[in-house]
Amino acid sequence: KAGVTQTPRYLIKTRGQQVTLSCSPISGHRSVSWYQQTPGQGLQFLFEYFSETQRNKGNFPGRFSGRQFSNSRSEMNVSTLELGDSALYLCASSFGETNEKLFFGSGTQLSVL
Amino acid sequence: QKEVEQNSGPLSVPEGAIASLNCTYSDRGSQSFFWYRQYSGKSPELIMFIYSNGDKEDGRFTAQLNKASQYVSLLIRDSQPSDSATYLCAVNIGNTGNQFYFGTGTSLTVIP
C-alpha cells in the first residue's frame, strides 16, 4: 500500500508570493491534517480535513488555507508569503475519525527568500 | 506553559542501556498519547501509542501513562545505535478529530 505522498519536495519562493502544496493520503484514509515544523517551534497543527470538511484549525493566520477533494487528496495554500513561513510542511493521514494514528508524508520544504 | 513539554536533551546512552524519555502535558482531558520517532531529514513515524493508565509494551519499547500526574514516558530497552533519533510526544487536542499537540522532541544518541 502506498504511503502518504506530498509534492513538491522542495520549494523556493520570494516574499509576497503564494504557494500550493499537495498531499495524497494512504488509500482508504479519509482524514488529512497538516503540520508546520520549524527548529524552534517543533510541529504545530495547521488544520485537519475529514470527508472534504475542515474540522479543526490551529492558531495560524488566515493566509494559511486548505481544502480536501472527494478522493481525499488535500491541498494547502499559503498566500502573501513571509520569511517566517519557511518551514517543513508535513501532511499526515489517518484512517478513523478521532484520535487516530498519524501517517506522515515526506514533507515539503518551503524556503521563502 | 506549553501544552506538551519534553526534555530537549540531547540524551546520550551507551549501546545496550535503557533510554528513558519523558513528556508532560497540560490538558487533563487528553485521551490519546503517541510517540513518534524522527530521523534527521525524515518525517515522523509512529512507534507507540497508549490510551489507558499503566504500561504498554511492544518489543523493546514500553510506553507508560499516568493521567493523574499528566505524564507519559517512553522506555527503550537494549538501546541500539539505530535508535538514535529525535523522539516526539504527541497528545490529542479536544475530543473530536485527529489533531495533536507535539512536544519539541528529545534528541537521543546511542553510543556504540
XYZ file of N, CA and C in Angstrom:
675
model
N 0.855 -1.179 0.000
C 0.000 0.000 0.000
C 0.890 1.228 0.000
N 0.629 2.145 -0.889
C 1.440 3.348 -0.981
C 1.230 4.207 0.257
N 2.290 4.926 0.638
C 2.204 5.811 1.794
C 1.627 7.157 1.412
N 1.800 8.111 2.296
C 1.335 9.469 2.057
C 2.321 10.153 1.110
N 1.789 10.731 0.065
C 2.635 11.369 -0.939
C 2.439 12.869 -0.920
N 3.545 13.587 -0.790
C 3.489 15.047 -0.803
C 4.332 15.577 -1.965
N 3.779 16.569 -2.629
C 4.517 17.237 -3.697
C 4.313 18.738 -3.603
N 5.301 19.545 -4.004
C 6.651 19.104 -4.349
C 7.479 18.815 -3.095
N 8.641 18.311 -3.252
C 9.511 18.015 -2.117
C 10.202 19.281 -1.612
N 10.567 20.163 -2.538
C 11.227 21.416 -2.187
C 10.594 22.558 -2.978
N 10.536 23.710 -2.332
C 10.015 24.913 -2.977
C 10.821 26.110 -2.508
N 11.142 26.976 -3.447
C 11.763 28.246 -3.100
C 10.898 29.356 -3.657
N 10.456 30.233 -2.782
C 9.595 31.340 -3.177
C 10.163 32.633 -2.606
N 9.620 33.740 -3.094
C 10.004 35.037 -2.543
C 8.839 35.624 -1.760
N 9.149 36.550 -0.909
C 8.113 37.186 -0.078
C 7.004 37.766 -0.954
N 5.780 37.606 -0.488
C 4.643 38.146 -1.198
C 4.002 37.170 -2.169
N 4.741 36.155 -2.563
C 4.163 35.158 -3.464
C 3.217 34.237 -2.714
N 2.517 33.395 -3.446
C 1.694 32.382 -2.816
C 2.175 31.000 -3.264
N 1.783 29.995 -2.510
C 2.246 28.642 -2.803
C 1.132 27.647 -2.503
N 1.109 26.571 -3.282
C 0.152 25.485 -3.061
C 0.900 24.177 -2.918
N 0.615 23.482 -1.829
C 1.231 22.190 -1.563
C 0.173 21.104 -1.693
N 0.609 19.932 -2.138
C -0.350 18.858 -2.387
C -0.030 17.635 -1.537
N -1.087 16.906 -1.188
C -0.942 15.720 -0.349
C -1.943 14.660 -0.792
N -1.439 13.456 -1.042
C -2.308 12.320 -1.335
C -2.217 11.335 -0.182
N -3.320 11.083 0.513
C -3.266 10.215 1.698
C -3.167 8.744 1.313
N -2.956 7.923 2.306
C -2.986 6.477 2.126
C -4.388 6.088 1.679
N -4.460 5.166 0.753
C -5.747 4.736 0.237
C -6.661 4.270 1.378
N -7.870 4.816 1.403
C -8.828 4.449 2.447
C -8.841 5.400 3.627
N -7.827 6.231 3.743
C -7.795 7.224 4.831
C -8.610 8.441 4.417
N -9.502 8.857 5.308
C -10.349 10.000 4.977
C -9.922 11.280 5.691
N -9.068 11.148 6.683
C -8.614 12.325 7.426
C -7.233 12.746 6.949
N -7.101 14.027 6.657
C -5.807 14.594 6.285
C -5.553 15.810 7.167
N -4.408 15.843 7.788
C -4.043 17.002 8.595
C -2.694 17.538 8.148
N -2.500 18.799 8.439
C -1.274 19.486 8.042
C -0.583 20.050 9.273
N 0.752 19.956 9.260
C 1.570 20.481 10.341
C 2.724 21.280 9.755
N 3.112 22.309 10.493
C 4.303 23.070 10.157
C 5.395 22.689 11.143
N 6.577 22.374 10.643
C 7.679 22.034 11.530
C 8.839 22.995 11.328
N 9.235 23.641 12.403
C 10.398 24.527 12.405
C 11.305 24.122 13.552
N 12.597 24.418 13.444
C 13.541 24.013 14.500
C 13.168 24.571 15.869
N 12.658 25.779 15.916
C 12.381 26.382 17.207
C 11.048 25.988 17.810
N 10.052 25.799 16.978
C 8.680 25.547 17.452
C 8.249 24.098 17.379
N 8.999 23.266 16.692
C 8.574 21.876 16.546
C 7.401 21.776 15.582
N 6.604 20.729 15.763
C 5.426 20.533 14.906
C 4.237 21.305 15.464
N 3.646 22.114 14.612
C 2.469 22.865 15.021
C 1.308 22.535 14.081
N 0.162 22.275 14.675
C -1.023 21.874 13.933
C -1.575 23.049 13.138
N -1.811 22.805 11.838
C -2.400 23.832 10.969
C -3.899 23.628 10.822
N -4.302 22.513 10.236
C -5.724 22.193 10.104
C -5.883 20.735 9.741
N -7.146 20.289 9.867
C -7.484 18.907 9.578
C -8.755 18.858 8.740
N -8.768 17.966 7.771
C -9.938 17.752 6.932
C -10.395 16.316 7.050
N -11.697 16.162 7.031
C -12.288 14.830 7.046
C -13.493 14.855 6.128
N -13.486 13.974 5.147
C -14.583 13.929 4.173
C -14.903 15.311 3.614
N -13.855 15.982 3.169
C -13.941 17.278 2.469
C -14.301 18.448 3.378
N -14.432 18.221 4.670
C -14.807 19.288 5.600
C -13.638 19.609 6.527
N -13.381 20.902 6.700
C -12.363 21.286 7.662
C -12.970 21.180 9.047
N -12.401 20.310 9.862
C -12.971 20.085 11.188
C -12.279 20.921 12.264
N -11.002 21.104 12.092
C -10.234 21.797 13.118
C -9.184 22.685 12.467
N -8.875 23.778 13.140
C -7.878 24.701 12.626
C -6.979 25.145 13.761
N -5.719 25.194 13.511
C -4.765 25.648 14.509
C -4.669 27.160 14.525
N -3.753 27.644 15.327
C -3.605 29.081 15.539
C -2.662 29.682 14.507
N -3.096 29.721 13.287
C -2.323 30.302 12.201
C -3.171 31.373 11.520
N -2.503 32.359 10.905
C -3.278 33.426 10.244
C -4.053 32.911 9.045
N -5.000 33.727 8.609
C -5.860 33.345 7.513
C -5.142 33.157 6.183
N -3.881 33.565 6.118
C -3.105 33.344 4.892
C -2.915 31.852 4.611
N -3.076 31.066 5.659
C -2.951 29.612 5.527
C -4.354 29.029 5.332
N -4.518 28.331 4.252
C -5.826 27.724 3.981
C -5.626 26.370 3.329
N -6.690 25.639 3.255
C -6.583 24.326 2.632
C -7.916 23.855 2.126
N -7.873 22.688 1.523
C -9.109 22.061 1.107
C -8.855 20.573 0.888
N -9.958 19.841 0.842
C -9.851 18.409 0.583
C -10.837 18.058 -0.514
N -10.419 17.193 -1.395
C -11.244 16.797 -2.523
C -11.976 15.491 -2.211
N -12.883 15.133 -3.100
C -13.710 13.946 -2.868
C -12.886 12.661 -2.830
N -11.706 12.664 -3.422
C -10.865 11.467 -3.385
C -9.905 11.505 -2.180
N -10.145 12.429 -1.259
C -9.391 12.621 -0.010
C -8.065 13.345 -0.185
N -7.652 13.571 -1.419
C -6.437 14.365 -1.636
C -6.656 15.763 -1.062
N -5.582 16.355 -0.593
C -5.703 17.668 0.042
C -4.654 18.625 -0.512
N -4.994 19.864 -0.502
C -4.050 20.924 -0.853
C -4.000 21.952 0.262
N -2.843 22.535 0.420
C -2.671 23.620 1.380
C -2.125 24.825 0.623
N -2.670 25.979 0.908
C -2.257 27.192 0.233
C -1.777 28.224 1.256
N -0.688 28.873 0.928
C -0.220 29.980 1.756
C -0.101 31.194 0.850
N -0.804 32.243 1.177
C -0.756 33.457 0.363
C 0.154 34.488 1.026
N 0.592 35.446 0.242
C 1.418 36.551 0.732
C 2.522 36.031 1.662
N 3.382 35.235 1.103
C 4.411 34.565 1.897
C 5.285 35.549 2.652
N 5.642 35.139 3.874
C 6.561 35.890 4.721
C 7.790 35.033 4.982
N 8.886 35.705 5.354
C 10.115 34.961 5.635
C 9.888 33.884 6.694
N 9.061 34.195 7.675
C 8.802 33.276 8.769
C 8.006 32.046 8.375
N 7.527 32.008 7.152
C 6.795 30.829 6.679
C 7.736 29.728 6.219
N 9.020 30.025 6.165
C 10.000 29.000 5.789
C 9.950 27.877 6.812
N 9.682 26.680 6.345
C 9.490 25.552 7.257
C 9.317 24.284 6.446
N 9.270 23.171 7.168
C 8.875 21.895 6.579
C 7.390 21.728 6.829
N 6.627 21.520 5.782
C 5.191 21.322 5.908
C 4.890 19.841 5.720
N 4.326 19.283 6.762
C 4.052 17.855 6.781
C 2.562 17.599 6.690
N 2.228 16.670 5.844
C 0.854 16.199 5.738
C 0.790 14.824 6.396
N -0.307 14.563 7.075
C -0.486 13.259 7.702
C -1.893 12.759 7.422
N -2.017 11.473 7.185
C -3.350 10.923 7.007
C -3.666 9.929 8.115
N -4.956 9.781 8.376
C -5.441 8.864 9.400
C -6.645 8.127 8.863
N -6.852 6.915 9.387
C -7.985 6.126 8.906
C -9.295 6.562 9.543
N -9.293 6.681 10.859
C -10.531 6.928 11.582
C -10.804 8.394 11.833
N -11.855 8.627 12.608
C -12.336 9.988 12.782
C -11.669 10.749 13.909
N -11.292 10.043 14.970
C -10.860 10.766 16.168
C -9.657 10.109 16.825
N -8.680 10.937 17.177
C -7.511 10.493 17.955
C -6.830 9.270 17.354
N -6.699 9.289 16.048
C -6.097 8.172 15.332
C -4.601 8.382 15.107
N -3.921 7.286 14.816
C -2.502 7.364 14.482
C -2.325 8.190 13.214
N -1.268 8.968 13.208
C -0.932 9.773 12.042
C 0.144 9.081 11.224
N -0.053 9.081 9.911
C 0.963 8.574 8.994
C 1.424 9.769 8.161
N 2.685 10.108 8.301
C 3.206 11.322 7.694
C 3.790 11.084 6.313
N 3.652 12.101 5.473
C 4.363 12.132 4.219
C 5.784 12.633 4.440
N 6.547 12.713 3.369
C 7.946 13.140 3.457
C 8.098 14.639 3.660
N 7.009 15.366 3.424
C 7.040 16.797 3.669
C 7.443 17.618 2.457
N 7.090 18.881 2.516
C 7.532 19.867 1.531
C 8.370 20.901 2.269
N 9.609 21.047 1.870
C 10.490 22.044 2.480
C 10.329 23.357 1.725
N 9.746 24.335 2.390
C 9.497 25.644 1.778
C 10.524 26.651 2.283
N 11.167 27.300 1.352
C 12.096 28.380 1.692
C 11.564 29.659 1.088
N 11.414 30.681 1.927
C 10.937 31.980 1.467
C 12.100 32.964 1.550
N 12.443 33.543 0.397
C 13.598 34.448 0.332
C 13.162 35.905 0.276
N 2.919 28.252 29.811
C 3.221 26.820 29.828
C 2.786 26.199 28.499
N 3.680 25.416 27.894
C 3.344 24.755 26.650
C 2.424 23.577 26.920
N 1.645 23.226 25.895
C 0.686 22.129 26.060
C 1.383 20.792 26.263
N 2.489 20.596 25.582
C 3.261 19.360 25.719
C 4.724 19.744 25.895
N 5.330 19.218 26.929
C 6.725 19.554 27.198
C 7.577 18.294 27.270
N 8.722 18.377 26.640
C 9.683 17.284 26.679
C 11.048 17.858 27.007
N 11.875 17.046 27.633
C 13.279 17.424 27.792
C 13.919 17.379 26.407
N 14.507 18.503 26.018
C 15.040 18.567 24.653
C 16.301 17.749 24.474
N 16.948 17.423 25.615
C 18.192 16.669 25.522
C 19.340 17.586 25.153
N 20.370 17.081 24.465
C 20.410 15.707 23.959
C 20.624 14.684 25.067
N 20.080 13.509 24.830
C 20.225 12.396 25.742
C 21.156 11.385 25.091
N 22.192 11.012 25.807
C 23.142 10.021 25.285
C 23.157 8.812 26.203
N 23.053 7.633 25.613
C 23.128 6.401 26.380
C 24.055 5.444 25.649
N 24.720 4.555 26.377
C 25.558 3.552 25.708
C 24.687 2.456 25.111
N 25.196 1.822 24.096
C 24.507 0.709 23.459
C 24.178 -0.357 24.496
N 22.943 -0.861 24.441
C 22.509 -1.882 25.376
C 21.833 -1.341 26.628
N 21.929 -0.049 26.860
C 21.330 0.556 28.050
C 19.848 0.865 27.812
N 19.181 1.309 28.882
C 17.784 1.739 28.778
C 17.751 3.254 28.606
N 17.028 3.695 27.588
C 16.823 5.126 27.378
C 15.441 5.483 27.896
N 15.351 6.548 28.655
C 14.085 6.981 29.245
C 13.751 8.375 28.761
N 12.610 8.488 28.104
C 12.176 9.760 27.529
C 10.877 10.168 28.211
N 10.782 11.431 28.572
C 9.656 11.896 29.362
C 8.879 13.011 28.679
N 7.607 13.095 29.029
C 6.715 14.073 28.424
C 5.632 14.431 29.431
N 5.364 15.712 29.587
C 4.235 16.145 30.412
C 3.291 16.942 29.541
N 2.005 16.937 29.910
C 1.012 17.644 29.122
C 0.093 18.424 30.046
N -0.546 19.444 29.511
C -1.303 20.359 30.355
C -2.812 20.101 30.380
N -3.361 19.486 29.340
C -4.811 19.299 29.248
C -5.236 18.005 29.937
N -5.943 18.139 31.060
C -6.371 16.951 31.812
C -7.367 16.104 31.024
N -7.988 16.684 30.019
C -8.964 15.940 29.226
C -8.356 15.114 28.113
N -7.052 15.175 27.947
C -6.398 14.435 26.866
C -6.608 12.937 27.035
N -6.850 12.270 25.907
C -7.189 10.849 25.942
C -6.189 9.965 25.210
N -5.470 10.545 24.260
C -4.621 9.733 23.382
C -3.204 10.270 23.383
N -2.259 9.334 23.461
C -0.855 9.730 23.610
C -0.005 8.878 22.673
N 0.811 9.554 21.929
C 1.590 8.874 20.893
C 3.058 9.250 21.011
N 3.899 8.301 20.630
C 5.328 8.576 20.486
C 5.719 8.348 19.027
N 6.375 9.359 18.469
C 6.878 9.272 17.113
C 8.398 9.390 17.142
N 9.014 8.732 16.207
C 10.468 8.816 16.048
C 10.739 9.543 14.739
N 11.682 10.465 14.778
C 12.034 11.207 13.576
C 13.546 11.182 13.388
N 13.971 10.519 12.334
C 15.381 10.547 11.969
C 15.672 11.868 11.266
N 16.919 12.288 11.337
C 17.325 13.546 10.732
C 16.988 13.572 9.243
N 16.278 14.578 8.813
C 15.919 14.714 7.405
C 14.745 13.859 6.960
N 14.133 13.168 7.903
C 12.993 12.304 7.577
C 11.742 12.801 8.288
N 10.611 12.214 7.936
C 9.364 12.582 8.587
C 9.117 11.693 9.804
N 8.273 12.121 10.717
C 7.993 11.320 11.914
C 7.308 10.004 11.558
N 7.620 8.973 12.327
C 6.956 7.679 12.172
C 6.498 7.217 13.551
N 5.313 6.654 13.594
C 4.724 6.212 14.856
C 5.450 4.998 15.402
N 5.771 5.023 16.698
C 6.357 3.839 17.307
C 5.509 3.287 18.449
N 4.754 4.125 19.136
C 3.925 3.630 20.243
C 2.728 4.543 20.437
N 1.639 3.974 20.925
C 0.513 4.783 21.358
C -0.082 4.151 22.603
N -0.686 4.971 23.437
C -1.265 4.477 24.683
C -2.466 5.333 25.038
N -3.525 4.678 25.530
C -4.743 5.401 25.871
C -5.099 5.285 27.359
N -4.625 4.198 27.993
C -5.028 3.930 29.377
C -3.845 4.053 30.324
N -4.137 4.370 31.548
C -3.094 4.427 32.571
C -2.352 3.098 32.665
N -1.057 3.175 32.931
C -0.271 1.970 33.089
C 0.805 1.868 32.028
N 1.237 0.646 31.803
C 2.313 0.376 30.860
C 1.781 -0.357 29.641
N 2.417 -0.082 28.522
C 2.140 -0.823 27.297
C 3.463 -1.156 26.643
N 3.656 -2.437 26.375
C 4.949 -2.887 25.858
C 4.813 -3.367 24.416
N 5.825 -3.042 23.615
C 5.878 -3.525 22.236
C 7.347 -3.730 21.896
N 7.774 -4.977 21.968
C 9.180 -5.261 21.697
C 10.083 -4.589 22.711
N 11.034 -3.813 22.237
C 11.957 -3.133 23.144
C 11.388 -1.825 23.695
N 10.203 -1.449 23.262
C 9.608 -0.177 23.660
C 8.505 -0.391 24.710
N 8.496 0.480 25.715
C 7.419 0.494 26.702
C 6.951 1.929 26.877
N 5.658 2.139 26.701
C 5.064 3.441 26.984
C 4.390 3.371 28.346
N 4.536 4.429 29.112
C 3.933 4.499 30.436
C 3.089 5.760 30.520
N 1.877 5.619 31.051
C 0.971 6.756 31.151
C 0.458 6.898 32.567
N 0.499 8.111 33.075
C -0.056 8.434 34.383
C -0.896 9.695 34.211
N -2.184 9.513 34.041
C -3.062 10.656 33.770
C -3.180 11.578 34.982
N -3.127 11.034 36.159
C -3.233 11.870 37.358
C -2.064 12.869 37.426
N -0.906 12.414 37.025
C 0.277 13.272 37.033
C 0.492 13.960 35.695
N -0.348 13.641 34.704
C -0.252 14.207 33.371
C 1.141 13.990 32.807
N 1.510 12.742 32.797
C 2.874 12.342 32.479
C 2.832 11.096 31.607
N 3.628 11.119 30.550
C 3.760 9.938 29.708
C 5.236 9.763 29.393
N 5.684 8.526 29.374
C 7.097 8.286 29.135
C 7.278 7.149 28.130
N 8.469 7.082 27.595
C 8.849 6.014 26.673
C 10.179 5.445 27.134
N 10.192 4.140 27.324
C 11.430 3.459 27.668
C 11.873 2.630 26.473
N 13.145 2.722 26.163
C 13.715 1.909 25.098
C 14.769 1.016 25.738
N 14.477 -0.278 25.760
C 15.422 -1.226 26.347
C 16.428 -1.680 25.298
N 17.597 -2.116 25.782
C 18.633 -2.624 24.881
C 18.829 -1.651 23.705
N 19.082 -0.407 24.034
C 19.209 0.631 23.015
C 20.265 0.276 21.977
N 19.932 0.583 20.732
C 20.814 0.315 19.600
C 21.187 1.642 18.919
N 22.338 1.675 18.249
C 22.700 2.906 17.524
C 21.611 3.346 16.547
N 20.859 2.397 16.009
C 19.780 2.736 15.073
C 18.611 3.442 15.761
N 18.610 3.454 17.092
C 17.579 4.185 17.835
C 17.903 5.676 17.932
N 19.083 6.067 17.501
C 19.484 7.469 17.552
C 18.581 8.288 16.638
N 17.830 9.176 17.227
C 16.818 9.947 16.504
C 16.223 10.960 17.480
N 15.297 11.757 16.980
C 14.509 12.635 17.848
C 13.166 11.978 18.107
N 12.761 11.957 19.362
C 11.504 11.319 19.759
C 10.492 12.393 20.131
N 9.349 12.319 19.483
C 8.307 13.326 19.643
C 7.121 12.736 20.406
N 6.686 13.454 21.398
C 5.495 13.085 22.151
C 4.317 13.866 21.577
N 3.189 13.212 21.359
C 2.012 13.881 20.808
C 0.794 13.564 21.664
N -0.016 14.572 21.912
C -1.198 14.445 22.760
C -2.387 15.028 22.013
N -3.531 14.362 22.088
C -4.682 14.861 21.314
C -5.185 16.193 21.844
N -5.768 16.966 20.926
C -6.391 18.242 21.255
C -7.900 18.042 21.173
N -8.593 18.232 22.264
C -10.043 18.132 22.208
C -10.527 16.699 22.065
N -11.826 16.556 21.850
C -12.441 15.234 21.821
C -12.883 14.795 20.433
N -12.690 15.638 19.446
C -13.059 15.241 18.091
C -11.904 15.529 17.143
N -11.830 14.736 16.124
C -10.835 14.979 15.102
C -9.484 14.373 15.410
N -8.623 14.502 14.437
C -7.254 13.994 14.576
C -6.308 15.175 14.589
N -6.259 15.859 15.708
C -5.346 16.984 15.839
C -4.594 16.838 17.142
N -3.326 17.128 17.077
C -2.463 16.829 18.201
C -1.500 17.974 18.495
N -1.208 18.105 19.779
C -0.077 18.933 20.195
C 1.151 18.036 20.216
N 2.251 18.554 19.699
C 3.507 17.835 19.741
C 4.485 18.558 20.655
N 5.282 17.770 21.367
C 6.407 18.362 22.060
C 7.495 18.685 21.049
N 8.494 19.422 21.490
C 9.572 19.808 20.569
C 10.576 18.682 20.358
N 10.395 17.579 21.083
C 11.221 16.409 20.823
C 12.444 16.293 21.724
N 12.836 15.054 21.957
C 14.069 14.757 22.689
C 15.026 14.058 21.738
N 16.219 14.621 21.603
C 17.224 14.019 20.744
C 17.981 12.941 21.513
N 17.952 11.736 20.985
C 18.619 10.589 21.603
C 19.788 10.127 20.744
N 20.933 9.941 21.385
C 22.093 9.357 20.721
C 22.498 8.105 21.482
N 22.593 6.990 20.776
C 23.046 5.744 21.375
C 24.481 5.519 20.929
N 25.362 5.462 21.898
C 26.794 5.392 21.622
C 27.237 3.924 21.556
N 27.817 3.518 20.410
C 28.249 2.101 20.275
C 29.354 1.756 21.268
